[in-house]
Amino acid sequence: MTVNAVAPGPIHTPGTDGMRETVEQLGKTVPAGRAGTTAEVAAAVAFLVSEEATYVNGSTVSVDGGRAAV
């Protein structure tokens, strides 16, 4: 069994539609210069549950446009 985590940064979701301006402002504070998408978070999750990640264990994958790096 593997245990990993995905740590998203500012992400546009249907639940944040009412805060779109806030999410966009937060997105400007990350090195990528924008908020992320649910598809980008899903891609990280898809990798972690794939056969390619069977030896990845105890990791946190930051899907945050580089925010954790600064």
PDB file of N, CA and C in Angstrom:
ATOM      1  N   MET A   1       0.848  -1.189   0.000  1.00  0.00           N
ATOM      2  CA  MET A   1       0.000   0.000   0.000  1.00  0.00           C
ATOM      3  C   MET A   1       0.886   1.241   0.000  1.00  0.00           C
ATOM      4  N   THR A   2       0.480   2.241  -0.745  1.00  0.00           N
ATOM      5  CA  THR A   2       1.186   3.521  -0.746  1.00  0.00           C
ATOM      6  C   THR A   2       0.272   4.600  -0.173  1.00  0.00           C
ATOM      7  N   VAL A   3       0.903   5.591   0.431  1.00  0.00           N
ATOM      8  CA  VAL A   3       0.167   6.727   0.991  1.00  0.00           C
ATOM      9  C   VAL A   3       0.841   7.997   0.489  1.00  0.00           C
ATOM     10  N   ASN A   4       0.121   8.766  -0.271  1.00  0.00           N
ATOM     11  CA  ASN A   4       0.624  10.020  -0.831  1.00  0.00           C
ATOM     12  C   ASN A   4      -0.452  11.087  -0.688  1.00  0.00           C
ATOM     13  N   ALA A   5      -0.062  12.323  -0.912  1.00  0.00           N
ATOM     14  CA  ALA A   5      -1.005  13.437  -0.808  1.00  0.00           C
ATOM     15  C   ALA A   5      -0.813  14.382  -1.979  1.00  0.00           C
ATOM     16  N   VAL A   6      -1.876  15.054  -2.343  1.00  0.00           N
ATOM     17  CA  VAL A   6      -1.832  16.111  -3.354  1.00  0.00           C
ATOM     18  C   VAL A   6      -2.190  17.412  -2.643  1.00  0.00           C
ATOM     19  N   ALA A   7      -1.324  18.411  -2.779  1.00  0.00           N
ATOM     20  CA  ALA A   7      -1.532  19.703  -2.125  1.00  0.00           C
ATOM     21  C   ALA A   7      -1.742  20.777  -3.189  1.00  0.00           C
ATOM     22  N   PRO A   8      -3.001  21.069  -3.514  1.00  0.00           N
ATOM     23  CA  PRO A   8      -3.254  22.076  -4.542  1.00  0.00           C
ATOM     24  C   PRO A   8      -3.103  23.499  -4.028  1.00  0.00           C
ATOM     25  N   GLY A   9      -2.747  24.375  -4.931  1.00  0.00           N
ATOM     26  CA  GLY A   9      -2.719  25.806  -4.643  1.00  0.00           C
ATOM     27  C   GLY A   9      -4.058  26.400  -5.046  1.00  0.00           C
ATOM     28  N   PRO A  10      -4.064  27.662  -5.470  1.00  0.00           N
ATOM     29  CA  PRO A  10      -5.322  28.272  -5.916  1.00  0.00           C
ATOM     30  C   PRO A  10      -5.807  27.586  -7.195  1.00  0.00           C
ATOM     31  N   ILE A  11      -7.003  27.007  -7.121  1.00  0.00           N
ATOM     32  CA  ILE A  11      -7.561  26.231  -8.229  1.00  0.00           C
ATOM     33  C   ILE A  11      -8.966  26.738  -8.534  1.00  0.00           C
ATOM     34  N   HIS A  12      -9.235  26.963  -9.810  1.00  0.00           N
ATOM     35  CA  HIS A  12     -10.604  27.298 -10.235  1.00  0.00           C
ATOM     36  C   HIS A  12     -11.441  26.032 -10.178  1.00  0.00           C
ATOM     37  N   THR A  13     -12.540  26.061  -9.435  1.00  0.00           N
ATOM     38  CA  THR A  13     -13.479  24.939  -9.357  1.00  0.00           C
ATOM     39  C   THR A  13     -14.895  25.500  -9.414  1.00  0.00           C
ATOM     40  N   PRO A  14     -15.887  24.650  -9.650  1.00  0.00           N
ATOM     41  CA  PRO A  14     -17.261  25.151  -9.592  1.00  0.00           C
ATOM     42  C   PRO A  14     -17.596  25.760  -8.226  1.00  0.00           C
ATOM     43  N   GLY A  15     -16.975  25.245  -7.174  1.00  0.00           N
ATOM     44  CA  GLY A  15     -17.223  25.766  -5.833  1.00  0.00           C
ATOM     45  C   GLY A  15     -16.616  27.139  -5.582  1.00  0.00           C
ATOM     46  N   THR A  16     -15.663  27.543  -6.424  1.00  0.00           N
ATOM     47  CA  THR A  16     -15.046  28.859  -6.250  1.00  0.00           C
ATOM     48  C   THR A  16     -15.566  29.882  -7.252  1.00  0.00           C
ATOM     49  N   ASP A  17     -16.603  29.533  -8.010  1.00  0.00           N
ATOM     50  CA  ASP A  17     -17.140  30.469  -8.997  1.00  0.00           C
ATOM     51  C   ASP A  17     -17.533  31.805  -8.376  1.00  0.00           C
ATOM     52  N   GLY A  18     -18.066  31.786  -7.171  1.00  0.00           N
ATOM     53  CA  GLY A  18     -18.456  33.031  -6.505  1.00  0.00           C
ATOM     54  C   GLY A  18     -17.274  33.845  -6.013  1.00  0.00           C
ATOM     55  N   MET A  19     -16.097  33.240  -6.030  1.00  0.00           N
ATOM     56  CA  MET A  19     -14.875  33.924  -5.582  1.00  0.00           C
ATOM     57  C   MET A  19     -13.861  34.003  -6.720  1.00  0.00           C
ATOM     58  N   ARG A  20     -14.348  34.020  -7.935  1.00  0.00           N
ATOM     59  CA  ARG A  20     -13.458  33.956  -9.100  1.00  0.00           C
ATOM     60  C   ARG A  20     -12.361  35.021  -9.056  1.00  0.00           C
ATOM     61  N   GLU A  21     -12.721  36.247  -8.715  1.00  0.00           N
ATOM     62  CA  GLU A  21     -11.737  37.332  -8.669  1.00  0.00           C
ATOM     63  C   GLU A  21     -10.664  37.050  -7.612  1.00  0.00           C
ATOM     64  N   THR A  22     -11.072  36.538  -6.470  1.00  0.00           N
ATOM     65  CA  THR A  22     -10.115  36.214  -5.408  1.00  0.00           C
ATOM     66  C   THR A  22      -9.166  35.116  -5.856  1.00  0.00           C
ATOM     67  N   VAL A  23      -9.692  34.072  -6.483  1.00  0.00           N
ATOM     68  CA  VAL A  23      -8.854  32.975  -6.958  1.00  0.00           C
ATOM     69  C   VAL A  23      -7.880  33.483  -8.017  1.00  0.00           C
ATOM     70  N   GLU A  24      -8.339  34.356  -8.894  1.00  0.00           N
ATOM     71  CA  GLU A  24      -7.455  34.908  -9.919  1.00  0.00           C
ATOM     72  C   GLU A  24      -6.357  35.766  -9.290  1.00  0.00           C
ATOM     73  N   GLN A  25      -6.695  36.537  -8.268  1.00  0.00           N
ATOM     74  CA  GLN A  25      -5.681  37.346  -7.573  1.00  0.00           C
ATOM     75  C   GLN A  25      -4.647  36.444  -6.894  1.00  0.00           C
ATOM     76  N   LEU A  26      -5.109  35.391  -6.243  1.00  0.00           N
ATOM     77  CA  LEU A  26      -4.177  34.445  -5.626  1.00  0.00           C
ATOM     78  C   LEU A  26      -3.292  33.795  -6.675  1.00  0.00           C
ATOM     79  N   GLY A  27      -3.871  33.475  -7.824  1.00  0.00           N
ATOM     80  CA  GLY A  27      -3.106  32.878  -8.911  1.00  0.00           C
ATOM     81  C   GLY A  27      -1.957  33.759  -9.375  1.00  0.00           C
ATOM     82  N   LYS A  28      -2.134  35.054  -9.300  1.00  0.00           N
ATOM     83  CA  LYS A  28      -1.075  35.978  -9.713  1.00  0.00           C
ATOM     84  C   LYS A  28       0.105  35.973  -8.745  1.00  0.00           C
ATOM     85  N   THR A  29      -0.067  35.395  -7.553  1.00  0.00           N
ATOM     86  CA  THR A  29       1.012  35.386  -6.556  1.00  0.00           C
ATOM     87  C   THR A  29       1.925  34.175  -6.682  1.00  0.00           C
ATOM     88  N   VAL A  30       1.612  33.242  -7.566  1.00  0.00           N
ATOM     89  CA  VAL A  30       2.456  32.060  -7.734  1.00  0.00           C
ATOM     90  C   VAL A  30       3.350  32.242  -8.950  1.00  0.00           C
ATOM     91  N   PRO A  31       4.492  31.538  -8.990  1.00  0.00           N
ATOM     92  CA  PRO A  31       5.391  31.695 -10.133  1.00  0.00           C
ATOM     93  C   PRO A  31       4.751  31.444 -11.492  1.00  0.00           C
ATOM     94  N   ALA A  32       3.761  30.553 -11.563  1.00  0.00           N
ATOM     95  CA  ALA A  32       3.097  30.297 -12.847  1.00  0.00           C
ATOM     96  C   ALA A  32       2.266  31.489 -13.292  1.00  0.00           C
ATOM     97  N   GLY A  33       1.917  32.369 -12.360  1.00  0.00           N
ATOM     98  CA  GLY A  33       1.189  33.582 -12.704  1.00  0.00           C
ATOM     99  C   GLY A  33      -0.299  33.414 -12.940  1.00  0.00           C
ATOM    100  N   ARG A  34      -0.850  32.268 -12.535  1.00  0.00           N
ATOM    101  CA  ARG A  34      -2.274  32.024 -12.760  1.00  0.00           C
ATOM    102  C   ARG A  34      -2.756  30.962 -11.783  1.00  0.00           C
ATOM    103  N   ALA A  35      -4.066  30.885 -11.635  1.00  0.00           N
ATOM    104  CA  ALA A  35      -4.666  29.814 -10.858  1.00  0.00           C
ATOM    105  C   ALA A  35      -4.669  28.542 -11.697  1.00  0.00           C
ATOM    106  N   GLY A  36      -4.691  27.416 -11.021  1.00  0.00           N
ATOM    107  CA  GLY A  36      -4.702  26.136 -11.710  1.00  0.00           C
ATOM    108  C   GLY A  36      -6.094  25.687 -12.073  1.00  0.00           C
ATOM    109  N   THR A  37      -6.155  24.528 -12.697  1.00  0.00           N
ATOM    110  CA  THR A  37      -7.433  23.948 -13.102  1.00  0.00           C
ATOM    111  C   THR A  37      -7.630  22.602 -12.410  1.00  0.00           C
ATOM    112  N   THR A  38      -8.870  22.173 -12.371  1.00  0.00           N
ATOM    113  CA  THR A  38      -9.151  20.859 -11.792  1.00  0.00           C
ATOM    114  C   THR A  38      -8.492  19.752 -12.615  1.00  0.00           C
ATOM    115  N   ALA A  39      -8.350  19.960 -13.911  1.00  0.00           N
ATOM    116  CA  ALA A  39      -7.698  18.958 -14.765  1.00  0.00           C
ATOM    117  C   ALA A  39      -6.232  18.781 -14.374  1.00  0.00           C
ATOM    118  N   GLU A  40      -5.583  19.869 -13.967  1.00  0.00           N
ATOM    119  CA  GLU A  40      -4.183  19.773 -13.560  1.00  0.00           C
ATOM    120  C   GLU A  40      -4.040  19.002 -12.246  1.00  0.00           C
ATOM    121  N   VAL A  41      -4.968  19.209 -11.327  1.00  0.00           N
ATOM    122  CA  VAL A  41      -4.959  18.443 -10.079  1.00  0.00           C
ATOM    123  C   VAL A  41      -5.265  16.974 -10.383  1.00  0.00           C
ATOM    124  N   ALA A  42      -6.248  16.740 -11.244  1.00  0.00           N
ATOM    125  CA  ALA A  42      -6.621  15.368 -11.607  1.00  0.00           C
ATOM    126  C   ALA A  42      -5.463  14.622 -12.257  1.00  0.00           C
ATOM    127  N   ALA A  43      -4.647  15.314 -13.037  1.00  0.00           N
ATOM    128  CA  ALA A  43      -3.501  14.669 -13.680  1.00  0.00           C
ATOM    129  C   ALA A  43      -2.498  14.166 -12.641  1.00  0.00           C
ATOM    130  N   ALA A  44      -2.293  14.937 -11.587  1.00  0.00           N
ATOM    131  CA  ALA A  44      -1.388  14.504 -10.513  1.00  0.00           C
ATOM    132  C   ALA A  44      -1.954  13.286  -9.794  1.00  0.00           C
ATOM    133  N   VAL A  45      -3.252  13.312  -9.521  1.00  0.00           N
ATOM    134  CA  VAL A  45      -3.902  12.178  -8.868  1.00  0.00           C
ATOM    135  C   VAL A  45      -3.835  10.946  -9.772  1.00  0.00           C
ATOM    136  N   ALA A  46      -4.095  11.127 -11.054  1.00  0.00           N
ATOM    137  CA  ALA A  46      -4.047  10.006 -12.000  1.00  0.00           C
ATOM    138  C   ALA A  46      -2.658   9.386 -12.020  1.00  0.00           C
ATOM    139  N   PHE A  47      -1.628  10.205 -11.967  1.00  0.00           N
ATOM    140  CA  PHE A  47      -0.267   9.664 -11.915  1.00  0.00           C
ATOM    141  C   PHE A  47      -0.068   8.844 -10.646  1.00  0.00           C
ATOM    142  N   LEU A  48      -0.480   9.383  -9.505  1.00  0.00           N
ATOM    143  CA  LEU A  48      -0.247   8.696  -8.238  1.00  0.00           C
ATOM    144  C   LEU A  48      -0.968   7.351  -8.144  1.00  0.00           C
ATOM    145  N   VAL A  49      -2.086   7.199  -8.834  1.00  0.00           N
ATOM    146  CA  VAL A  49      -2.807   5.924  -8.795  1.00  0.00           C
ATOM    147  C   VAL A  49      -2.426   5.002  -9.961  1.00  0.00           C
ATOM    148  N   SER A  50      -1.502   5.453 -10.795  1.00  0.00           N
ATOM    149  CA  SER A  50      -1.110   4.657 -11.955  1.00  0.00           C
ATOM    150  C   SER A  50       0.002   3.665 -11.602  1.00  0.00           C
ATOM    151  N   GLU A  51       0.227   2.736 -12.507  1.00  0.00           N
ATOM    152  CA  GLU A  51       1.314   1.768 -12.349  1.00  0.00           C
ATOM    153  C   GLU A  51       2.688   2.435 -12.340  1.00  0.00           C
ATOM    154  N   GLU A  52       2.801   3.598 -12.965  1.00  0.00           N
ATOM    155  CA  GLU A  52       4.084   4.307 -13.001  1.00  0.00           C
ATOM    156  C   GLU A  52       4.502   4.834 -11.633  1.00  0.00           C
ATOM    157  N   ALA A  53       3.563   4.929 -10.704  1.00  0.00           N
ATOM    158  CA  ALA A  53       3.864   5.501  -9.390  1.00  0.00           C
ATOM    159  C   ALA A  53       3.875   4.457  -8.275  1.00  0.00           C
ATOM    160  N   THR A  54       4.032   3.190  -8.615  1.00  0.00           N
ATOM    161  CA  THR A  54       3.957   2.153  -7.585  1.00  0.00           C
ATOM    162  C   THR A  54       5.069   2.255  -6.547  1.00  0.00           C
ATOM    163  N   TYR A  55       6.169   2.919  -6.857  1.00  0.00           N
ATOM    164  CA  TYR A  55       7.278   3.060  -5.908  1.00  0.00           C
ATOM    165  C   TYR A  55       7.296   4.425  -5.244  1.00  0.00           C
ATOM    166  N   VAL A  56       6.316   5.259  -5.544  1.00  0.00           N
ATOM    167  CA  VAL A  56       6.181   6.573  -4.907  1.00  0.00           C
ATOM    168  C   VAL A  56       5.369   6.364  -3.636  1.00  0.00           C
ATOM    169  N   ASN A  57       5.952   6.705  -2.501  1.00  0.00           N
ATOM    170  CA  ASN A  57       5.269   6.475  -1.230  1.00  0.00           C
ATOM    171  C   ASN A  57       5.697   7.534  -0.228  1.00  0.00           C
ATOM    172  N   GLY A  58       4.744   8.047   0.514  1.00  0.00           N
ATOM    173  CA  GLY A  58       5.046   9.047   1.537  1.00  0.00           C
ATOM    174  C   GLY A  58       5.341  10.423   0.974  1.00  0.00           C
ATOM    175  N   SER A  59       4.845  10.701  -0.210  1.00  0.00           N
ATOM    176  CA  SER A  59       5.135  11.973  -0.877  1.00  0.00           C
ATOM    177  C   SER A  59       3.926  12.899  -0.888  1.00  0.00           C
ATOM    178  N   THR A  60       4.230  14.181  -0.894  1.00  0.00           N
ATOM    179  CA  THR A  60       3.212  15.197  -1.114  1.00  0.00           C
ATOM    180  C   THR A  60       3.518  15.859  -2.441  1.00  0.00           C
ATOM    181  N   VAL A  61       2.597  15.804  -3.358  1.00  0.00           N
ATOM    182  CA  VAL A  61       2.758  16.420  -4.669  1.00  0.00           C
ATOM    183  C   VAL A  61       2.075  17.776  -4.637  1.00  0.00           C
ATOM    184  N   SER A  62       2.863  18.828  -4.785  1.00  0.00           N
ATOM    185  CA  SER A  62       2.320  20.188  -4.813  1.00  0.00           C
ATOM    186  C   SER A  62       1.878  20.514  -6.229  1.00  0.00           C
ATOM    187  N   VAL A  63       0.605  20.800  -6.373  1.00  0.00           N
ATOM    188  CA  VAL A  63       0.048  21.229  -7.659  1.00  0.00           C
ATOM    189  C   VAL A  63      -0.384  22.672  -7.429  1.00  0.00           C
ATOM    190  N   ASP A  64       0.617  23.546  -7.396  1.00  0.00           N
ATOM    191  CA  ASP A  64       0.380  24.911  -6.938  1.00  0.00           C
ATOM    192  C   ASP A  64       1.081  25.971  -7.767  1.00  0.00           C
ATOM    193  N   GLY A  65       1.454  25.629  -8.974  1.00  0.00           N
ATOM    194  CA  GLY A  65       2.091  26.613  -9.855  1.00  0.00           C
ATOM    195  C   GLY A  65       3.447  27.078  -9.372  1.00  0.00           C
ATOM    196  N   GLY A  66       4.064  26.343  -8.483  1.00  0.00           N
ATOM    197  CA  GLY A  66       5.390  26.694  -7.973  1.00  0.00           C
ATOM    198  C   GLY A  66       5.362  27.440  -6.650  1.00  0.00           C
ATOM    199  N   ARG A  67       4.188  27.629  -6.088  1.00  0.00           N
ATOM    200  CA  ARG A  67       4.062  28.418  -4.856  1.00  0.00           C
ATOM    201  C   ARG A  67       4.881  27.834  -3.704  1.00  0.00           C
ATOM    202  N   ALA A  68       4.913  26.507  -3.577  1.00  0.00           N
ATOM    203  CA  ALA A  68       5.658  25.871  -2.480  1.00  0.00           C
ATOM    204  C   ALA A  68       7.158  26.069  -2.626  1.00  0.00           C
ATOM    205  N   ALA A  69       7.602  26.351  -3.823  1.00  0.00           N
ATOM    206  CA  ALA A  69       9.037  26.485  -4.069  1.00  0.00           C
ATOM    207  C   ALA A  69       9.592  27.855  -3.683  1.00  0.00           C
ATOM    208  N   VAL A  70       8.715  28.827  -3.482  1.00  0.00           N
ATOM    209  CA  VAL A  70       9.220  30.164  -3.149  1.00  0.00           C
ATOM    210  C   VAL A  70       8.981  30.515  -1.708  1.00  0.00           C
TER     211      VAL A  70
END
